[in-house]
Short mmCIF file of C-alpha atoms in Angstrom, two decimals:
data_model
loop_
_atom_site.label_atom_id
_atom_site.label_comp_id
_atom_site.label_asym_id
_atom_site.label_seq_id
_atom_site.Cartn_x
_atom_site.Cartn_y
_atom_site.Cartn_z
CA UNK A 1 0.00 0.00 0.00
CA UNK A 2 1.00 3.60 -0.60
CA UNK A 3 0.56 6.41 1.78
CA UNK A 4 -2.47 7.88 0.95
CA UNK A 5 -4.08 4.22 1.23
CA UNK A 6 -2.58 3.61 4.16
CA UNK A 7 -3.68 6.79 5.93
CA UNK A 8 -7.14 5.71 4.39
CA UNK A 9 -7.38 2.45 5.95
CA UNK A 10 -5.97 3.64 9.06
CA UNK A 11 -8.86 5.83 9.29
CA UNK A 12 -11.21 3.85 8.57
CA UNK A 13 -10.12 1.49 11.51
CA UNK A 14 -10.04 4.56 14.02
CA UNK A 15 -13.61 5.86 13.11
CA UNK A 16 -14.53 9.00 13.63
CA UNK A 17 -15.21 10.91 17.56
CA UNK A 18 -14.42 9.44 20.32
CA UNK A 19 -14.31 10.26 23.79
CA UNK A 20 -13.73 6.97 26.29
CA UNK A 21 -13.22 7.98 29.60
CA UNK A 22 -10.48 5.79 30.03
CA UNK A 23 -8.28 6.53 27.38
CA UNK A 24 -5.30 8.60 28.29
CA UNK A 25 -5.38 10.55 24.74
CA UNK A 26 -8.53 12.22 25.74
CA UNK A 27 -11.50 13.31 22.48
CA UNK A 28 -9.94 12.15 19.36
CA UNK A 29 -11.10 12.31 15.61
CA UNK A 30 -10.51 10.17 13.16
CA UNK A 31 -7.36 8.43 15.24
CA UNK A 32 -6.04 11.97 16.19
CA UNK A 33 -5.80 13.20 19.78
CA UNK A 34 -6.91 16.69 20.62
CA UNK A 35 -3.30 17.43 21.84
CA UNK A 36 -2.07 16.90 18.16
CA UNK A 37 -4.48 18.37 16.67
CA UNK A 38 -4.06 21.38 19.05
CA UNK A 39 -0.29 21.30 18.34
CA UNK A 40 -1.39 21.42 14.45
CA UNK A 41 -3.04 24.50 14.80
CA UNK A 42 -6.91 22.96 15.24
CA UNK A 43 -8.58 24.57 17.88
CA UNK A 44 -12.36 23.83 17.24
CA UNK A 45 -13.95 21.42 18.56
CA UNK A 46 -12.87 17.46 17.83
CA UNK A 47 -16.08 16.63 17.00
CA UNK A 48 -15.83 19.15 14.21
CA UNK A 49 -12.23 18.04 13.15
CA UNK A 50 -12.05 18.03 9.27
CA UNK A 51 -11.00 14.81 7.59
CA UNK A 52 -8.77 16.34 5.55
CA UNK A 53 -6.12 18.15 9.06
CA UNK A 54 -6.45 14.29 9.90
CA UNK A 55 -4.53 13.43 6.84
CA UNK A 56 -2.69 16.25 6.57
CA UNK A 57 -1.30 15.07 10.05
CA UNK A 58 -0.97 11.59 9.29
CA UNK A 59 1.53 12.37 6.31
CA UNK A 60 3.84 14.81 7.68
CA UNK A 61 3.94 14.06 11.38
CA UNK A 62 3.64 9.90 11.03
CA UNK A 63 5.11 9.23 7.26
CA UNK A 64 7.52 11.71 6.46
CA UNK A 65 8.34 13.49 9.50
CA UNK A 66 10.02 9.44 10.94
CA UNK A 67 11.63 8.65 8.07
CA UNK A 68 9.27 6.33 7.51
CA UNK A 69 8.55 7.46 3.54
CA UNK A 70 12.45 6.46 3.24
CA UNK A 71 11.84 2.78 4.67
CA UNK A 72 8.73 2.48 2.37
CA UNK A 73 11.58 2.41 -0.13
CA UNK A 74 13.43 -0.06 1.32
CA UNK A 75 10.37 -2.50 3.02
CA UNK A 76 6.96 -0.64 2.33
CA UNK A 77 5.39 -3.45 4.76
CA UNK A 78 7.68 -2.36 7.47
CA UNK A 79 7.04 0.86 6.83
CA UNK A 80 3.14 0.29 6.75
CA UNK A 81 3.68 -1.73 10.28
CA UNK A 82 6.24 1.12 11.79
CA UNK A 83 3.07 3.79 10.47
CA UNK A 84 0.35 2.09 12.10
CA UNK A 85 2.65 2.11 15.75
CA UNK A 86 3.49 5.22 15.58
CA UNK A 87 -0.01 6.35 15.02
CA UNK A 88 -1.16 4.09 17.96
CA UNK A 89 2.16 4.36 20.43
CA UNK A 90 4.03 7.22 18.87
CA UNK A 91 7.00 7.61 15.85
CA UNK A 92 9.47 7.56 18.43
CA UNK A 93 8.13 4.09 19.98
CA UNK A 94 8.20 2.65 16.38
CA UNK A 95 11.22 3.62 15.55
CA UNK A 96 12.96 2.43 18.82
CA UNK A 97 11.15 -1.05 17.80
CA UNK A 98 12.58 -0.40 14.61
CA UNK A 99 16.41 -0.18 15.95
CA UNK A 100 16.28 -3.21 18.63
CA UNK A 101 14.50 -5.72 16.04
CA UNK A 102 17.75 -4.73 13.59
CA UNK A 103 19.90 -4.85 16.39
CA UNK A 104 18.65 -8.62 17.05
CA UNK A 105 18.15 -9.78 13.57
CA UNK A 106 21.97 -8.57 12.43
CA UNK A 107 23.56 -7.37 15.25
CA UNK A 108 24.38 -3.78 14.53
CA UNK A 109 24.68 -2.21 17.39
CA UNK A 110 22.42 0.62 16.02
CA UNK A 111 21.29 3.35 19.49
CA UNK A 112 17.73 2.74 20.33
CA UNK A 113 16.62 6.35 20.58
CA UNK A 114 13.85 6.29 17.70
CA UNK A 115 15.36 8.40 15.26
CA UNK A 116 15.24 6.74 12.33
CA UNK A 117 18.03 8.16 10.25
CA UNK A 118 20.90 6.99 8.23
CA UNK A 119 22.56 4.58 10.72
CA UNK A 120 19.14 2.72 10.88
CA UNK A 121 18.62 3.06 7.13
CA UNK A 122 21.58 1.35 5.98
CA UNK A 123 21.04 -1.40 8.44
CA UNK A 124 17.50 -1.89 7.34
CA UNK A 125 18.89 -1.77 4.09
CA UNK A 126 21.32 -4.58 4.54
CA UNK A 127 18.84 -6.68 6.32
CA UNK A 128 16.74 -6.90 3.70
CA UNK A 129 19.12 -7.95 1.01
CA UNK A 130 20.35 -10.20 3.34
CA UNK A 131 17.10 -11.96 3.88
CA UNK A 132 15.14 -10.88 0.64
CA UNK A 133 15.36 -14.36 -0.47
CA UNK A 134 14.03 -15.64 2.82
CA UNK A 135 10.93 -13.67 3.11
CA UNK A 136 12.96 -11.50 5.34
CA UNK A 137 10.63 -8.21 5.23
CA UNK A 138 7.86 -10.80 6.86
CA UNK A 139 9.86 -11.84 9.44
CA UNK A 140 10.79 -8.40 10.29
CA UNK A 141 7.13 -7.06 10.47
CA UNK A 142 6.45 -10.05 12.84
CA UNK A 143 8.91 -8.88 15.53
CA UNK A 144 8.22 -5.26 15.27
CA UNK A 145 4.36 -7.19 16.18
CA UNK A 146 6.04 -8.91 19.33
CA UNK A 147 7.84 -5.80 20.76
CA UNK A 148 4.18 -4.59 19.95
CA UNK A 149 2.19 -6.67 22.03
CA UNK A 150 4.99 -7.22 24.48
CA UNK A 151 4.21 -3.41 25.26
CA UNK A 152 0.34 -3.54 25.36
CA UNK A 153 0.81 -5.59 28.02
CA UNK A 154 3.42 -3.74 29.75
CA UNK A 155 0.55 -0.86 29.73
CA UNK A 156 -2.11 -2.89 31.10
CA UNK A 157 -0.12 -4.40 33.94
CA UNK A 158 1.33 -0.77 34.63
CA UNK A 159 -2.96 0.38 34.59
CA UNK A 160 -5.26 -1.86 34.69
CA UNK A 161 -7.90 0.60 33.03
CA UNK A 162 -6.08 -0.06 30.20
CA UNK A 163 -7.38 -3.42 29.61
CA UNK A 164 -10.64 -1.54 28.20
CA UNK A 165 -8.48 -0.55 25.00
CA UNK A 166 -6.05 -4.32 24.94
CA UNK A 167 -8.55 -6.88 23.20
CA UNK A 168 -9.05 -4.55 20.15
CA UNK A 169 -5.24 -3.11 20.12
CA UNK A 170 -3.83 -6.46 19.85
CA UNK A 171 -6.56 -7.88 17.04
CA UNK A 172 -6.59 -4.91 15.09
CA UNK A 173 -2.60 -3.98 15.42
CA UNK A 174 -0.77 -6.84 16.55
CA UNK A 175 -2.68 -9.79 14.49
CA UNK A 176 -2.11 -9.88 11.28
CA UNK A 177 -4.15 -7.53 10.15
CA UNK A 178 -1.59 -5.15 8.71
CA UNK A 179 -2.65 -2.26 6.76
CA UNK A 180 0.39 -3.25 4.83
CA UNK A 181 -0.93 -6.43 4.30
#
């Protein structure tokens, strides 16, 4: 999938308003928090939160502003995986899941601080020529899913009111229900 589609399908799985009194992001729209949408310039009410800032702030804060347009050239499904956590856990989260599953599948020794730049690149990059042949990109999306899940968990046991939000983050995120897929 491409950007646009991705950002499509993306939301299409968050729906529109929503307001759960247990969820630490507060009224989003469309996937986006109030606090990002604030921080975009949007100060109406989230309810009212066009379709087209959510998009907007999809593509420049969760595609291009991590890098992650430049791994879409190297692994679009890792990129489409990396997308879809940093929308749900932030870029910086992704990335970071990014670096350690590199640093386990060829040892690099690349800094887990998130930033997805040209250290992390040209490891990704090796990685998959490395593994092309053995479905590599696959296997990589699957672990970025483990460190996934491994921290839904880590929430819920840290706040049990979390558990509201688990059942849904792991079927709809974790599973295989990529919107790289």
């Amino acid at each position: 999938m491409n950007r646009d589609q991705l950002i499509e399908a993306l939301i299409q799985r968050e729906g529109g308003y929503v307001d759960h009194p247990a969820d630490k992001g507060g009224p989003t729209r469309y996937g986006i928090t109030q606090a990002v949408a604030r921080a975009h310039g949007y100060a109406g009410d989230m309810r009212a939160m066009p379709i087209g800032l959510a998009r907007t702030i999809y593509a420049v804060s969760y595609w291009s502003g991590p890098h992650f347009d430049q791994i879409a050239a190297i692994a679009p499904h890792v990129a489409g995986e990396l997308f879809d956590t940093g929308v749900n856990m932030g870029v910086f989260t992704a990335g970071k899941f990014l670096q350690r599953a590199l640093n386990v599948m060829s040892g690099d020794g690349l800094l887990i601080d998130g930033n997805v730049a040209t250290k992390s690149l040209a490891s990704l990059q090796r990685y998959i020529a490395a593994r092309k042949a053995q479905d590599g990109e696959a296997v990589l999306v699957e672990l970025l899913n483990c460190f996934q899940g491994e921290r839904y968990a880590e929430i819920v046991e840290a706040n049990a009111a979390q558990r509201a939000f688990v059942f849904g983050q792991v079927r709809n995120r974790v599973m295989d229900r990529s919107p790289s897929q």
